[in-house]
XYZ file of C-alpha atoms in Angstrom:
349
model
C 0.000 0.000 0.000
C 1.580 3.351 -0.788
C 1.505 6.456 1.615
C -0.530 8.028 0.250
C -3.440 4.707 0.440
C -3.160 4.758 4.047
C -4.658 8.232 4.599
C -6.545 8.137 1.580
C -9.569 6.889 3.407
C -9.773 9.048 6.665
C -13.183 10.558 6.916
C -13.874 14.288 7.813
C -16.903 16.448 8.655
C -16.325 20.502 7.530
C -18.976 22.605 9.295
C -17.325 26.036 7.769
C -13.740 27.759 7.773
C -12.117 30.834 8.289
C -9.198 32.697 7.015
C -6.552 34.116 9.475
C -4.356 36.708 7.724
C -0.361 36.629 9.065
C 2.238 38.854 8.235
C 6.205 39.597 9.097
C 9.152 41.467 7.134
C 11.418 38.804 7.085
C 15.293 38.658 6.522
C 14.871 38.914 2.629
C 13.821 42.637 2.724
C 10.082 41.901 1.697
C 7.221 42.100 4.249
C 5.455 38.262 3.595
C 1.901 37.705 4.178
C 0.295 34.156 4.345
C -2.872 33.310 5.050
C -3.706 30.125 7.541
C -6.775 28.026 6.657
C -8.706 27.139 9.180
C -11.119 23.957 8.641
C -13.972 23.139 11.561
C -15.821 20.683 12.182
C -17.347 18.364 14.841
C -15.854 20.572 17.233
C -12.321 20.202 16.049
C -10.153 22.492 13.646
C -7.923 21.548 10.871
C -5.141 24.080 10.281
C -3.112 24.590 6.737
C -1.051 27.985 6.075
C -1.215 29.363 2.032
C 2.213 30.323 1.640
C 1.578 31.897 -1.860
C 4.347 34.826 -2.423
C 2.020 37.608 -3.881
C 1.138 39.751 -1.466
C -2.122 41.201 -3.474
C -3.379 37.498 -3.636
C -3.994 36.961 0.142
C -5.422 40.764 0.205
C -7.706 39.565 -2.356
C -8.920 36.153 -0.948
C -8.966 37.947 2.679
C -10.882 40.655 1.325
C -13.944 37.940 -0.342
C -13.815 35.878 2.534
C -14.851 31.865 3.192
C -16.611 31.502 0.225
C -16.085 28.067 -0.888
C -18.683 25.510 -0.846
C -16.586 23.206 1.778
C -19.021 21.985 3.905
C -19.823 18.052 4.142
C -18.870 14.361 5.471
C -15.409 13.477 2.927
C -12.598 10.975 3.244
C -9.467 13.054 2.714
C -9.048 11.561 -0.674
C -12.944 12.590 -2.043
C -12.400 15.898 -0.064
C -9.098 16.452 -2.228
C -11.282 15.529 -5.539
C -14.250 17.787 -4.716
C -11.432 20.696 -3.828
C -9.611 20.088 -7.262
C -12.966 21.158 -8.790
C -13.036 24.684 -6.941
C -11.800 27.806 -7.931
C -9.475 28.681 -4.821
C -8.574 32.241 -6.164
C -11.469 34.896 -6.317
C -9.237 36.710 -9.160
C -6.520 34.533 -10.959
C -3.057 34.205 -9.262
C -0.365 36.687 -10.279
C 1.516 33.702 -10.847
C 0.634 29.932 -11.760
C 2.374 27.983 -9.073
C 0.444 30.388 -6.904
C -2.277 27.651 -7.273
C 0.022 24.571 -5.784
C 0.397 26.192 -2.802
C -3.128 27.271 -2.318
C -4.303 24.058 -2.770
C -1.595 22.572 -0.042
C -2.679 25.047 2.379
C -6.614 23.299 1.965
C -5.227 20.108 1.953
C -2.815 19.961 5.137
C -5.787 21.757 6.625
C -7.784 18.367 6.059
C -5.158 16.208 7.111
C -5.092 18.190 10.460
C -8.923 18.226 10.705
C -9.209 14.211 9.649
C -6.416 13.450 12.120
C -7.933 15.203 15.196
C -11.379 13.989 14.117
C -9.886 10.425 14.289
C -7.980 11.196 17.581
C -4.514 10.387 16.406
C -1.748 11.767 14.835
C 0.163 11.769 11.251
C 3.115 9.585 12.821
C 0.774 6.917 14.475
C -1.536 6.995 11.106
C 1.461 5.897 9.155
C 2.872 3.889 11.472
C 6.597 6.245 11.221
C 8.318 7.691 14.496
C 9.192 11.236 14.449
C 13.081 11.691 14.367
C 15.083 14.248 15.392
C 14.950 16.999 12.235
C 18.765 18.310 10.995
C 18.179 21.775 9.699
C 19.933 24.556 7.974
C 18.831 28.706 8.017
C 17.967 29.722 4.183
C 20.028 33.126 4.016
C 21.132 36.034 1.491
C 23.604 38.125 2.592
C 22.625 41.468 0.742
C 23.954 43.838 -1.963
C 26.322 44.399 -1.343
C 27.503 41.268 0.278
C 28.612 41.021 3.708
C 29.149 38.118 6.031
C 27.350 40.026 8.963
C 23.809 38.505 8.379
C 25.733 34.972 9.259
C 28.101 36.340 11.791
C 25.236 38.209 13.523
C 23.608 34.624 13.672
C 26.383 32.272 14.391
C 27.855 34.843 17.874
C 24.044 33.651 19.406
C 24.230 30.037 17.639
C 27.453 29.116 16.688
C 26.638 25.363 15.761
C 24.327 26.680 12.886
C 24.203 25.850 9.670
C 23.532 27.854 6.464
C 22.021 27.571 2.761
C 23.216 30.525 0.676
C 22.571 32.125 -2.155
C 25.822 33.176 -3.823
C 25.099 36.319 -6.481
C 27.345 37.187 -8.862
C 28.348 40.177 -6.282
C 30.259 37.446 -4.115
C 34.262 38.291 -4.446
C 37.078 35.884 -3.448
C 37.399 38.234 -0.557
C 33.849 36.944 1.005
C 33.774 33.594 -0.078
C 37.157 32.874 1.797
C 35.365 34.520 4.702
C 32.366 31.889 4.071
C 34.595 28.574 3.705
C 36.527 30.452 7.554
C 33.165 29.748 9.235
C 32.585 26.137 8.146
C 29.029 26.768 8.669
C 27.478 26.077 4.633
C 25.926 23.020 3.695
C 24.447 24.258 0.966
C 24.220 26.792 -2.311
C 21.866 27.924 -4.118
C 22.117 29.332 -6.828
C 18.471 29.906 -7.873
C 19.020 29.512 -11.771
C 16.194 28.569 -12.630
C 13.927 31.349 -11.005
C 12.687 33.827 -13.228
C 10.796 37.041 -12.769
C 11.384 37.186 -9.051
C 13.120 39.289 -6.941
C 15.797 36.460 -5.969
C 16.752 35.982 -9.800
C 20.365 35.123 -10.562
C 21.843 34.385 -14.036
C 23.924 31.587 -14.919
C 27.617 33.012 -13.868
C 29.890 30.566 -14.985
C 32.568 32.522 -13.368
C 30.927 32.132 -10.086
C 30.038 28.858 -10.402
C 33.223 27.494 -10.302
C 34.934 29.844 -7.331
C 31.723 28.472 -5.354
C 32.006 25.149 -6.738
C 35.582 24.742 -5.785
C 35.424 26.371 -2.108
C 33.069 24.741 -0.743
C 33.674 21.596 -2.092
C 31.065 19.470 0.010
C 27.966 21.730 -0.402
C 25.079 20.493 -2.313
C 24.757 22.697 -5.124
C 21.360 23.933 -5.401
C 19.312 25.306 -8.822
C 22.058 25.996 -11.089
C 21.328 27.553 -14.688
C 22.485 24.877 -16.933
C 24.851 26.444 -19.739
C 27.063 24.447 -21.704
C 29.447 27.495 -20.444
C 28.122 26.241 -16.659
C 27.835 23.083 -17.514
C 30.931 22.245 -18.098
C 32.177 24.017 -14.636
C 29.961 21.792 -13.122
C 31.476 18.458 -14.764
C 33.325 17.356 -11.517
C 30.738 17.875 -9.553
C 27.404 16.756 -10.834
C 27.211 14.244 -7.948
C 26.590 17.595 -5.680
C 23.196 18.522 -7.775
C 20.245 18.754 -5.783
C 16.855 20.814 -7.376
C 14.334 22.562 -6.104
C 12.313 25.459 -8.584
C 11.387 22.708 -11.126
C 10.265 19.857 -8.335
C 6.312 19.931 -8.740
C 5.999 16.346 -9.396
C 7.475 12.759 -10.257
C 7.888 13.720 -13.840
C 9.891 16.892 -12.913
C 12.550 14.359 -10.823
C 12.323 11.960 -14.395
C 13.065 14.707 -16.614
C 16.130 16.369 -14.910
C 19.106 16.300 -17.137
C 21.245 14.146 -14.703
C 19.678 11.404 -12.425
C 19.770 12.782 -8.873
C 21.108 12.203 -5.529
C 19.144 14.305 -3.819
C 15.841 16.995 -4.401
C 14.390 19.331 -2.181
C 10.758 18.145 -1.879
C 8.769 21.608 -0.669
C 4.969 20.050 0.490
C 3.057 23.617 -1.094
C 4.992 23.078 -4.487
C 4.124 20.024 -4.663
C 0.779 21.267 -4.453
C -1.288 18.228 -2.520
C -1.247 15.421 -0.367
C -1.268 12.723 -3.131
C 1.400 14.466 -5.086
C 3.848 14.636 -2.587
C 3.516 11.304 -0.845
C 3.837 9.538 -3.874
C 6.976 11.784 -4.779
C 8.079 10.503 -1.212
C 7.398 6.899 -2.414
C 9.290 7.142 -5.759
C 12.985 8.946 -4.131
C 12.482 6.437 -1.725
C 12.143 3.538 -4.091
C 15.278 4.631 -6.326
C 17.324 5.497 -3.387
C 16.652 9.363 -3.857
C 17.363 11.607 -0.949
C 15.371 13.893 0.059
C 15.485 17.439 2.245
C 12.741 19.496 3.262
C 12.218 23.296 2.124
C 10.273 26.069 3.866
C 8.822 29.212 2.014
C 8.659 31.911 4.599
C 5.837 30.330 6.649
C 4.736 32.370 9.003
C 2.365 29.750 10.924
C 1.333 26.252 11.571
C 3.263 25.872 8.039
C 6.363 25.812 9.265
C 5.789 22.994 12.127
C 4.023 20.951 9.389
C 6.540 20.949 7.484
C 9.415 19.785 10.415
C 6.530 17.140 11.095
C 7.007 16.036 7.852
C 10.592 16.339 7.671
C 10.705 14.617 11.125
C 8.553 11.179 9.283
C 10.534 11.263 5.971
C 14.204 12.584 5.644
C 15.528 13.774 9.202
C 19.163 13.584 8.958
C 19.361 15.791 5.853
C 19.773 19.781 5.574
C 16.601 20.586 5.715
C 15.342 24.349 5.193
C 12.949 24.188 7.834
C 14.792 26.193 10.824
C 12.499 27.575 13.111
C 10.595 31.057 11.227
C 12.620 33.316 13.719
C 15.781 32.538 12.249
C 14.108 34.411 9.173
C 13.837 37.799 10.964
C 16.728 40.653 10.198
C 17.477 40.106 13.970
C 16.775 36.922 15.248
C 16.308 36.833 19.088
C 18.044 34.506 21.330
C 16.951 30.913 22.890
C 15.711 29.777 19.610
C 15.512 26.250 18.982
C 18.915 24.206 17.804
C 19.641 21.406 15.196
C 18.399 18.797 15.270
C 14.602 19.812 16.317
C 13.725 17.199 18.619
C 10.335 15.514 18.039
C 7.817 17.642 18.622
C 4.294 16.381 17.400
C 0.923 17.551 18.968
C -1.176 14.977 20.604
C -3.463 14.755 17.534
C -3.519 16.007 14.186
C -1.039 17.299 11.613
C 0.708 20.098 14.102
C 4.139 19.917 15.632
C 5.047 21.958 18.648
């Protein structure tokens, strides 16, 4: 029976919802909103966070309200069906992925609200223990570049890791400071973004200085060139992907087999989708890491939960959302998380 068979069947009863808006200015220099989900029913509530990046989306669907015809008796998988048939956006998204993540944020909501329904938790549903959860803080370090936004973090935590985002700023000068730390796991070099605000062309010249310092990093995203490409040569083993992972098909069509893919639950878009994509790395001996997108609520713990059930001992970007302000406060939580799952339901912490 696959993963995603053993939920497929848990019932749940949706009275109505409600829509909590959330909002922070996080270490990126952008003020994120997200909107949390919230599914009742039989006097329980099912919690899922939209983590959709346009702000003027979540101003629009807080602005119409709980409009959705959700209320009825479902199994999670007929609930997921009769939700696939709904217009979740009141106006289209200002993006198309916009919709994955939407459609996650219903979904985890009605894993929560099945689970507490049903008195038992995700772990004990799947018959997994929660594991200690290895992760890493997602950072950029400005423009121009400076090694403060790490230092700052590693005087309070100095056993922290990092996943960076080199930009074609980055001189020999800062990258020597970077390898001085021994604090990056990963790079990413988000090649294959496009119209966002984190866009970085393929650099071939940056590629390889990055390549070559930090030479057991996972090497995140790059823009495939045969310029970059052939930087890369030596260290194609060191490929992991993220921007194109929506599905099974994305992991078959990459241009070299993988070793390892950062499987984010909202871009994967639903419940089925992702457990299956679960399923197949785990098959072909895939790893896998986790990868947060600025949640701002029960998101982020969902997605350590998940983490915690499926690929613990990897560098997961899932550190705790604090790490994501410009200054984050002491007495934060260190790596690895230990196990934190609520009694019941699809909540950890």
């Amino acid at each position: 029976m696959s993963t995603w068979e053993t939920l497929a069947g848990l019932e749940l009863e949706i009275e109505e919802y409600a829509l909590e808006p959330l909002r922070a200015t996080v270490s990126s220099d952008f003020e994120r909103k997200s909107t949390v989900i919230r599914l009742r029913g039989a006097g329980e509530e099912g919690m899922g966070e939209d983590v959709t990046y346009d702000a003027v989306d979540h101003d629009i669907l807080q602005a119409a309200g709980p409009t959705l015809p959700l209320a009825g008796r479902f199994t999670l998988a007929s609930f997921c069906e009769h939700l696939a048939g709904l217009s979740l956006f009141p106006e289209p998204p200002q993006r198309e992925v916009s919709s994955r993540y939407r459609t996650w944020a219903y979904e985890s909501a009605a894993l929560d609200l099945a689970l507490r329904q049903a008195r038992t938790t995700l772990h004990a549903a799947l018959g997994r223990e929660p594991r200690p959860v290895r992760f890493v803080v997602s950072l950029r370090l400005g423009e121009p570049p400076s090694l403060e936004p790490l230092s700052r973090r590693l005087a309070l935590y100095p056993g922290l890791r990092f996943k960076l985002d080199p930009t074609s700023s980055w001189d020999e000068r800062l990258i020597g400071e970077l390898v001085a730390t021994g604090a990056v796991d990963s790079v990413d070099f988000k090649g294959l973004y496009h119209g966002s605000i984190v866009d970085q062309p393929a650099d071939p010249l940056l590629y390889q200085r990055v390549a070559e310092a930090f030479p057991e990093a996972w090497i995140e995203d790059p823009a495939l060139t045969p310029e970059t490409d052939a930087v890369f040569a030596p260290h194609r083993e060191r490929f992991s992907w993220d921007a194109p992972i929506h599905s099974i098909a994305d992991i078959e069509a990459l241009a070299y087999p993988p070793r390892m893919v950062n499987i984010k639950p909202s871009r994967l878009g639903g419940l089925r989708s992702l457990l299956d994509a679960y399923d197949y790395c785990s098959e072909r001996g895939i790893g896998n890491y986790g990868g947060g997108q600025f949640e701002l609520g029960v998101g982020r713990g969902q997605n350590q939960y998940l983490a915690s059930l499926f690929h613990p001992d990897a560098p997961n970007d899932v550190a705790p959302s604090a790490f994501n302000l410009p200054d984050p406060p002491a007495g934060l939580p260190s790596s690895p998380l230990a196990p934190a799952p609520s009694a019941v339901g699809f909540r950890w912490g």
